Amino acid sequence: MRTERHGNPFICNRLKLAVLPVVFSMLLLMCSCSSDQGVVTAAGDGSVSVSESVSVTTKKITEQPVKLTMFAMESDKEKKDDNEIRELIASKTGVKVSEIWMTGQYFRNVIDGLLESEKLTDYIYVNERLDEFYERGLLVAWDGYIEQYPNIRNLYTEEEWDMLRQADGHIYSVNIPDGFVCSDARIEGSELTYKAGFAVTTSCKDPDIAFKFINDILSEDIMELRFWGIKGVDFIVNVDGSYYRDREMTDNWNNEDYEVEHICQYRLMPRRADV
């Protein structure tokens, strides 16, 4: 499990002016994936903004996938643009999501900058400070989409969804633990009380596409691609229908270079516990 390390706050404060331009320059490079999408940039005062650009409104799956972005307050390696499984998922869903990662030592400064700018990526994954995004009206309510998309609806029971409601009665995020949680232990376990939340932001040009993609990647075939890979390449099916990996497949799956080029789990996006 990867964990956030917030670092020494006194060191962070002393280095704030020097560090922020570097951090936001990195965000600029990682976000500039499509002319269809806003781009995260750094202003002179250290704030973060997203440039206004052509709005994505197409709801049909076209030859070129719709490009969305996700900012995660966790560290990981950026995937190659032609990552094989991400391309397969895009061909099936019509959407390709670029995940933008941040190292934990700059956590507080980056969150402050995002809140100040109020311009975000389409999806966001942050820690307990997600409530600050809700309080500023920066998150899209899930309620209507929960009813519209069955795979999203089936993530939780009615009681569990109610546990995620904010003071205004609406749901704005789901919790994504780093690791699977058995469906019969969700309430007693850590999933619904976990502090890191996944949400769709009001900076998203077309929330319908964003929520449809969440629904699509919860389907059985996409979940298989995300967490098992390609049949015959990343896993083998036993005669009893169970999945397994041989030694070579296991070594590949645990190889960082292979992950960058081939694997796409979208691991901080919603997932089913039964796959």
mmCIF file of C-alpha atoms in Angstrom:
data_model
loop_
_atom_site.group_PDB
_atom_site.id
_atom_site.type_symbol
_atom_site.label_atom_id
_atom_site.label_comp_id
_atom_site.label_asym_id
_atom_site.label_seq_id
_atom_site.Cartn_x
_atom_site.Cartn_y
_atom_site.Cartn_z
ATOM 1 C CA MET A 1 0.000 0.000 0.000
ATOM 2 C CA ARG A 2 1.239 3.459 -0.882
ATOM 3 C CA THR A 3 0.906 6.012 1.884
ATOM 4 C CA GLU A 4 0.977 9.786 1.900
ATOM 5 C CA ARG A 5 3.911 11.455 3.654
ATOM 6 C CA HIS A 6 3.149 15.078 4.362
ATOM 7 C CA GLY A 7 6.674 15.947 5.436
ATOM 8 C CA ASN A 8 7.871 18.453 8.035
ATOM 9 C CA PRO A 9 5.575 21.531 7.878
ATOM 10 C CA PHE A 10 8.409 23.855 8.951
ATOM 11 C CA ILE A 11 10.585 22.671 6.063
ATOM 12 C CA CYS A 12 7.635 22.977 3.665
ATOM 13 C CA ASN A 13 6.982 26.567 4.721
ATOM 14 C CA ARG A 14 10.618 27.601 4.281
ATOM 15 C CA LEU A 15 10.757 26.086 0.798
ATOM 16 C CA LYS A 16 7.260 27.094 -0.336
ATOM 17 C CA LEU A 17 8.256 29.892 -2.693
ATOM 18 C CA ALA A 18 10.975 27.842 -4.302
ATOM 19 C CA VAL A 19 9.006 24.594 -4.569
ATOM 20 C CA LEU A 20 5.603 25.680 -5.864
ATOM 21 C CA PRO A 21 6.755 26.840 -9.332
ATOM 22 C CA VAL A 22 8.427 23.450 -9.859
ATOM 23 C CA VAL A 23 5.346 21.542 -8.707
ATOM 24 C CA PHE A 24 2.923 23.470 -10.878
ATOM 25 C CA SER A 25 5.247 23.326 -13.882
ATOM 26 C CA MET A 26 5.103 19.553 -13.540
ATOM 27 C CA LEU A 27 1.308 19.711 -13.423
ATOM 28 C CA LEU A 28 1.308 21.783 -16.606
ATOM 29 C CA LEU A 29 3.383 19.204 -18.461
ATOM 30 C CA MET A 30 1.292 16.283 -17.246
ATOM 31 C CA CYS A 31 -2.083 17.919 -17.910
ATOM 32 C CA SER A 32 -1.454 19.129 -21.450
ATOM 33 C CA CYS A 33 -2.873 15.964 -22.983
ATOM 34 C CA SER A 34 -5.589 17.343 -25.239
ATOM 35 C CA SER A 35 -6.807 20.529 -26.850
ATOM 36 C CA ASP A 36 -10.290 19.362 -25.816
ATOM 37 C CA GLN A 37 -9.499 19.789 -22.143
ATOM 38 C CA GLY A 38 -8.523 22.620 -19.810
ATOM 39 C CA VAL A 39 -4.870 22.731 -18.796
ATOM 40 C CA VAL A 40 -3.607 23.155 -15.248
ATOM 41 C CA THR A 41 -1.144 26.048 -15.076
ATOM 42 C CA ALA A 42 0.692 27.997 -12.411
ATOM 43 C CA ALA A 43 -0.015 31.694 -11.985
ATOM 44 C CA GLY A 44 2.584 34.129 -10.731
ATOM 45 C CA ASP A 45 1.080 34.103 -7.241
ATOM 46 C CA GLY A 46 1.440 30.329 -6.951
ATOM 47 C CA SER A 47 -2.242 29.578 -7.613
ATOM 48 C CA VAL A 48 -3.452 26.902 -10.012
ATOM 49 C CA SER A 49 -5.761 27.563 -12.936
ATOM 50 C CA VAL A 50 -7.258 25.662 -15.856
ATOM 51 C CA SER A 51 -7.291 27.401 -19.209
ATOM 52 C CA GLU A 52 -10.635 27.704 -20.931
ATOM 53 C CA SER A 53 -10.769 25.694 -24.133
ATOM 54 C CA VAL A 54 -13.186 23.917 -26.429
ATOM 55 C CA SER A 55 -15.926 22.239 -24.396
ATOM 56 C CA VAL A 56 -16.285 18.480 -24.712
ATOM 57 C CA THR A 57 -19.953 17.829 -25.353
ATOM 58 C CA THR A 58 -19.978 14.790 -27.635
ATOM 59 C CA LYS A 59 -21.710 11.837 -26.020
ATOM 60 C CA LYS A 60 -21.075 9.386 -28.843
ATOM 61 C CA ILE A 61 -18.083 7.070 -28.965
ATOM 62 C CA THR A 62 -16.028 8.444 -31.850
ATOM 63 C CA GLU A 63 -12.797 7.278 -33.472
ATOM 64 C CA GLN A 64 -10.819 9.486 -31.129
ATOM 65 C CA PRO A 65 -11.650 8.999 -27.436
ATOM 66 C CA VAL A 66 -12.740 11.896 -25.263
ATOM 67 C CA LYS A 67 -9.792 12.875 -23.079
ATOM 68 C CA LEU A 68 -10.417 13.518 -19.403
ATOM 69 C CA THR A 69 -7.986 14.173 -16.555
ATOM 70 C CA MET A 70 -7.723 13.065 -12.945
ATOM 71 C CA PHE A 71 -5.577 14.661 -10.263
ATOM 72 C CA ALA A 72 -4.574 12.374 -7.378
ATOM 73 C CA MET A 73 -2.877 13.424 -4.177
ATOM 74 C CA GLU A 74 -0.760 10.310 -4.209
ATOM 75 C CA SER A 75 2.472 9.320 -5.905
ATOM 76 C CA ASP A 76 2.736 6.909 -8.805
ATOM 77 C CA LYS A 77 4.365 6.630 -12.211
ATOM 78 C CA GLU A 78 2.829 8.341 -15.215
ATOM 79 C CA LYS A 79 1.724 5.883 -17.877
ATOM 80 C CA LYS A 80 2.958 6.019 -21.445
ATOM 81 C CA ASP A 81 0.512 7.775 -23.728
ATOM 82 C CA ASP A 82 0.025 4.555 -25.709
ATOM 83 C CA ASN A 83 -0.325 2.310 -22.640
ATOM 84 C CA GLU A 84 -1.832 -0.880 -24.062
ATOM 85 C CA ILE A 85 -4.641 -1.584 -21.610
ATOM 86 C CA ARG A 86 -5.606 2.082 -21.314
ATOM 87 C CA GLU A 87 -5.965 2.127 -25.113
ATOM 88 C CA LEU A 88 -8.120 -1.020 -24.978
ATOM 89 C CA ILE A 89 -10.343 0.559 -22.325
ATOM 90 C CA ALA A 90 -10.600 3.728 -24.419
ATOM 91 C CA SER A 91 -11.651 1.699 -27.475
ATOM 92 C CA LYS A 92 -14.451 0.105 -25.439
ATOM 93 C CA THR A 93 -15.638 3.198 -23.546
ATOM 94 C CA GLY A 94 -14.759 6.119 -25.820
ATOM 95 C CA VAL A 95 -12.874 7.818 -22.969
ATOM 96 C CA LYS A 96 -9.198 8.041 -22.052
ATOM 97 C CA VAL A 97 -8.240 9.402 -18.634
ATOM 98 C CA SER A 98 -4.812 10.867 -17.931
ATOM 99 C CA GLU A 99 -3.904 10.400 -14.272
ATOM 100 C CA ILE A 100 -1.840 13.202 -12.763
ATOM 101 C CA TRP A 101 0.087 12.247 -9.638
ATOM 102 C CA MET A 102 1.657 14.320 -6.888
ATOM 103 C CA THR A 103 4.285 13.487 -4.282
ATOM 104 C CA GLY A 104 3.081 13.712 -0.692
ATOM 105 C CA GLN A 105 5.717 16.209 0.469
ATOM 106 C CA TYR A 106 3.986 19.028 -1.429
ATOM 107 C CA PHE A 107 0.504 17.981 -0.335
ATOM 108 C CA ARG A 108 -0.621 20.997 1.710
ATOM 109 C CA ASN A 109 0.688 23.592 -0.742
ATOM 110 C CA VAL A 110 -0.897 21.916 -3.756
ATOM 111 C CA ILE A 111 -4.301 21.541 -2.073
ATOM 112 C CA ASP A 112 -4.194 25.203 -1.029
ATOM 113 C CA GLY A 113 -3.404 26.206 -4.610
ATOM 114 C CA LEU A 114 -6.239 24.120 -6.064
ATOM 115 C CA LEU A 115 -8.759 25.512 -3.601
ATOM 116 C CA GLU A 116 -7.629 29.066 -4.263
ATOM 117 C CA SER A 117 -7.903 28.705 -8.035
ATOM 118 C CA GLU A 118 -11.170 26.737 -8.005
ATOM 119 C CA LYS A 119 -10.128 25.313 -11.382
ATOM 120 C CA LEU A 120 -9.631 21.558 -11.333
ATOM 121 C CA THR A 121 -9.262 18.435 -13.420
ATOM 122 C CA ASP A 122 -12.369 16.407 -14.342
ATOM 123 C CA TYR A 123 -11.841 13.931 -11.514
ATOM 124 C CA ILE A 124 -10.045 14.472 -8.226
ATOM 125 C CA TYR A 125 -8.788 12.172 -5.488
ATOM 126 C CA VAL A 126 -7.748 13.833 -2.239
ATOM 127 C CA ASN A 127 -7.602 13.085 1.470
ATOM 128 C CA GLU A 128 -9.862 14.340 4.275
ATOM 129 C CA ARG A 129 -9.631 17.877 2.857
ATOM 130 C CA LEU A 130 -12.167 16.847 0.222
ATOM 131 C CA ASP A 131 -14.783 18.514 2.441
ATOM 132 C CA GLU A 132 -13.167 21.861 1.623
ATOM 133 C CA PHE A 133 -13.883 21.278 -2.077
ATOM 134 C CA TYR A 134 -17.507 20.462 -1.216
ATOM 135 C CA GLU A 135 -17.857 23.579 0.932
ATOM 136 C CA ARG A 136 -16.656 25.746 -1.969
ATOM 137 C CA GLY A 137 -19.150 24.165 -4.384
ATOM 138 C CA LEU A 138 -16.458 22.528 -6.521
ATOM 139 C CA LEU A 139 -17.945 19.015 -6.666
ATOM 140 C CA VAL A 140 -20.733 17.549 -8.815
ATOM 141 C CA ALA A 141 -23.563 15.723 -6.999
ATOM 142 C CA TRP A 142 -23.789 12.002 -7.785
ATOM 143 C CA ASP A 143 -27.473 11.498 -6.911
ATOM 144 C CA GLY A 144 -29.005 11.574 -10.391
ATOM 145 C CA TYR A 145 -26.178 9.544 -11.874
ATOM 146 C CA ILE A 146 -26.465 6.862 -9.189
ATOM 147 C CA GLU A 147 -30.013 6.241 -10.359
ATOM 148 C CA GLN A 148 -29.077 6.446 -14.036
ATOM 149 C CA TYR A 149 -26.140 4.030 -14.051
ATOM 150 C CA PRO A 150 -26.625 0.556 -12.514
ATOM 151 C CA ASN A 151 -22.921 -0.235 -12.089
ATOM 152 C CA ILE A 152 -22.515 2.898 -9.991
ATOM 153 C CA ARG A 153 -25.705 2.147 -8.105
ATOM 154 C CA ASN A 154 -24.445 -1.343 -7.235
ATOM 155 C CA LEU A 155 -21.278 -0.056 -5.599
ATOM 156 C CA TYR A 156 -23.146 0.295 -2.288
ATOM 157 C CA THR A 157 -26.410 -0.583 -0.612
ATOM 158 C CA GLU A 158 -29.002 2.121 0.083
ATOM 159 C CA GLU A 159 -27.766 2.343 3.662
ATOM 160 C CA GLU A 160 -24.159 2.682 2.543
ATOM 161 C CA TRP A 161 -24.959 5.416 0.034
ATOM 162 C CA ASP A 162 -26.778 7.323 2.786
ATOM 163 C CA MET A 163 -23.593 7.226 4.860
ATOM 164 C CA LEU A 164 -21.874 9.257 2.140
ATOM 165 C CA ARG A 165 -24.410 12.110 2.081
ATOM 166 C CA GLN A 166 -23.260 15.606 2.931
ATOM 167 C CA ALA A 167 -25.119 18.142 5.084
ATOM 168 C CA ASP A 168 -27.250 19.238 2.111
ATOM 169 C CA GLY A 169 -28.499 15.673 1.616
ATOM 170 C CA HIS A 170 -26.541 14.997 -1.583
ATOM 171 C CA ILE A 171 -23.643 12.655 -2.364
ATOM 172 C CA TYR A 172 -20.514 14.205 -3.844
ATOM 173 C CA SER A 173 -17.840 11.525 -3.557
ATOM 174 C CA VAL A 174 -17.079 7.867 -2.967
ATOM 175 C CA ASN A 175 -14.259 6.461 -0.882
ATOM 176 C CA ILE A 176 -11.488 4.536 -2.596
ATOM 177 C CA PRO A 177 -9.392 2.459 -0.187
ATOM 178 C CA ASP A 178 -5.987 1.334 -1.427
ATOM 179 C CA GLY A 179 -6.831 -2.358 -1.531
ATOM 180 C CA PHE A 180 -9.953 -4.466 -1.886
ATOM 181 C CA VAL A 181 -12.598 -4.528 0.834
ATOM 182 C CA CYS A 182 -14.971 -7.478 1.015
ATOM 183 C CA SER A 183 -18.546 -6.474 0.232
ATOM 184 C CA ASP A 184 -19.847 -7.962 3.499
ATOM 185 C CA ALA A 185 -17.425 -5.884 5.565
ATOM 186 C CA ARG A 186 -17.832 -2.477 3.996
ATOM 187 C CA ILE A 187 -19.618 -0.772 6.857
ATOM 188 C CA GLU A 188 -17.615 -2.446 9.636
ATOM 189 C CA GLY A 189 -14.385 -2.154 7.648
ATOM 190 C CA SER A 190 -12.525 0.839 6.326
ATOM 191 C CA GLU A 191 -14.131 1.666 2.988
ATOM 192 C CA LEU A 192 -16.885 4.057 3.998
ATOM 193 C CA THR A 193 -14.842 5.702 6.727
ATOM 194 C CA TYR A 194 -11.657 5.953 4.695
ATOM 195 C CA LYS A 195 -10.529 9.572 4.464
ATOM 196 C CA ALA A 196 -9.496 9.684 0.803
ATOM 197 C CA GLY A 197 -12.327 10.555 -1.595
ATOM 198 C CA PHE A 198 -12.919 10.364 -5.351
ATOM 199 C CA ALA A 199 -15.154 12.992 -6.961
ATOM 200 C CA VAL A 200 -16.176 14.632 -10.236
ATOM 201 C CA THR A 201 -15.462 18.359 -10.192
ATOM 202 C CA THR A 202 -17.463 21.307 -11.475
ATOM 203 C CA SER A 203 -14.573 22.059 -13.843
ATOM 204 C CA CYS A 204 -15.599 18.997 -15.863
ATOM 205 C CA LYS A 205 -17.099 20.197 -19.148
ATOM 206 C CA ASP A 206 -19.451 17.228 -19.468
ATOM 207 C CA PRO A 207 -20.305 15.366 -16.253
ATOM 208 C CA ASP A 208 -22.523 12.979 -18.234
ATOM 209 C CA ILE A 209 -19.444 11.600 -19.993
ATOM 210 C CA ALA A 210 -17.488 11.503 -16.748
ATOM 211 C CA PHE A 211 -20.134 9.472 -14.906
ATOM 212 C CA LYS A 212 -20.809 7.197 -17.878
ATOM 213 C CA PHE A 213 -17.108 6.344 -17.904
ATOM 214 C CA ILE A 214 -17.239 5.480 -14.190
ATOM 215 C CA ASN A 215 -20.182 3.179 -14.931
ATOM 216 C CA ASP A 216 -18.385 1.603 -17.891
ATOM 217 C CA ILE A 217 -15.168 0.791 -16.054
ATOM 218 C CA LEU A 218 -17.212 -1.032 -13.395
ATOM 219 C CA SER A 219 -18.439 -3.539 -15.982
ATOM 220 C CA GLU A 220 -17.112 -7.078 -15.713
ATOM 221 C CA ASP A 221 -14.978 -6.978 -18.867
ATOM 222 C CA ILE A 222 -13.347 -3.638 -18.012
ATOM 223 C CA MET A 223 -12.731 -4.701 -14.419
ATOM 224 C CA GLU A 224 -10.995 -7.769 -15.824
ATOM 225 C CA LEU A 225 -8.760 -5.576 -17.970
ATOM 226 C CA ARG A 226 -8.011 -3.242 -15.069
ATOM 227 C CA PHE A 227 -7.044 -5.810 -12.466
ATOM 228 C CA TRP A 228 -6.172 -8.954 -14.421
ATOM 229 C CA GLY A 229 -5.056 -7.643 -17.799
ATOM 230 C CA ILE A 230 -5.312 -9.458 -21.125
ATOM 231 C CA LYS A 231 -6.233 -13.149 -21.215
ATOM 232 C CA GLY A 232 -3.299 -15.264 -22.374
ATOM 233 C CA VAL A 233 -0.888 -12.386 -21.854
ATOM 234 C CA ASP A 234 -1.398 -11.442 -18.209
ATOM 235 C CA PHE A 235 -3.468 -14.317 -16.851
ATOM 236 C CA ILE A 236 -4.665 -17.846 -17.584
ATOM 237 C CA VAL A 237 -8.133 -19.298 -17.000
ATOM 238 C CA ASN A 238 -8.244 -22.627 -15.151
ATOM 239 C CA VAL A 239 -10.599 -25.416 -16.208
ATOM 240 C CA ASP A 240 -12.771 -24.483 -13.230
ATOM 241 C CA GLY A 241 -13.017 -20.907 -14.481
ATOM 242 C CA SER A 242 -10.654 -19.386 -11.902
ATOM 243 C CA TYR A 243 -7.866 -17.033 -12.960
ATOM 244 C CA TYR A 244 -4.164 -17.375 -12.237
ATOM 245 C CA ARG A 245 -0.792 -16.085 -13.407
ATOM 246 C CA ASP A 246 2.269 -18.165 -14.086
ATOM 247 C CA ARG A 247 5.684 -17.027 -12.879
ATOM 248 C CA GLU A 248 6.482 -14.961 -15.985
ATOM 249 C CA MET A 249 3.100 -13.239 -15.895
ATOM 250 C CA THR A 250 3.492 -12.500 -12.190
ATOM 251 C CA ASP A 251 6.961 -11.060 -12.722
ATOM 252 C CA ASN A 252 5.679 -8.888 -15.569
ATOM 253 C CA TRP A 253 2.693 -7.639 -13.541
ATOM 254 C CA ASN A 254 5.030 -6.581 -10.740
ATOM 255 C CA ASN A 255 7.510 -4.882 -13.076
ATOM 256 C CA GLU A 256 7.328 -1.059 -12.998
ATOM 257 C CA ASP A 257 8.339 -0.661 -16.650
ATOM 258 C CA TYR A 258 5.683 -3.167 -17.710
ATOM 259 C CA GLU A 259 3.126 -1.270 -15.650
ATOM 260 C CA VAL A 260 3.962 2.023 -17.355
ATOM 261 C CA GLU A 261 3.688 0.484 -20.832
ATOM 262 C CA HIS A 262 0.941 -2.081 -20.397
ATOM 263 C CA ILE A 263 -1.085 -2.035 -17.134
ATOM 264 C CA CYS A 264 -3.913 0.433 -16.452
ATOM 265 C CA GLN A 265 -5.838 -0.243 -13.260
ATOM 266 C CA TYR A 266 -7.273 3.231 -12.742
ATOM 267 C CA ARG A 267 -6.649 2.162 -9.160
ATOM 268 C CA LEU A 268 -7.981 5.318 -7.487
ATOM 269 C CA MET A 269 -11.246 5.236 -9.412
ATOM 270 C CA PRO A 270 -14.297 3.222 -8.274
ATOM 271 C CA ARG A 271 -14.032 -0.555 -8.497
ATOM 272 C CA ARG A 272 -16.102 -3.578 -7.637
ATOM 273 C CA ALA A 273 -15.037 -5.811 -4.780
ATOM 274 C CA ASP A 274 -15.994 -9.064 -6.541
ATOM 275 C CA VAL A 275 -13.476 -9.000 -9.405
#
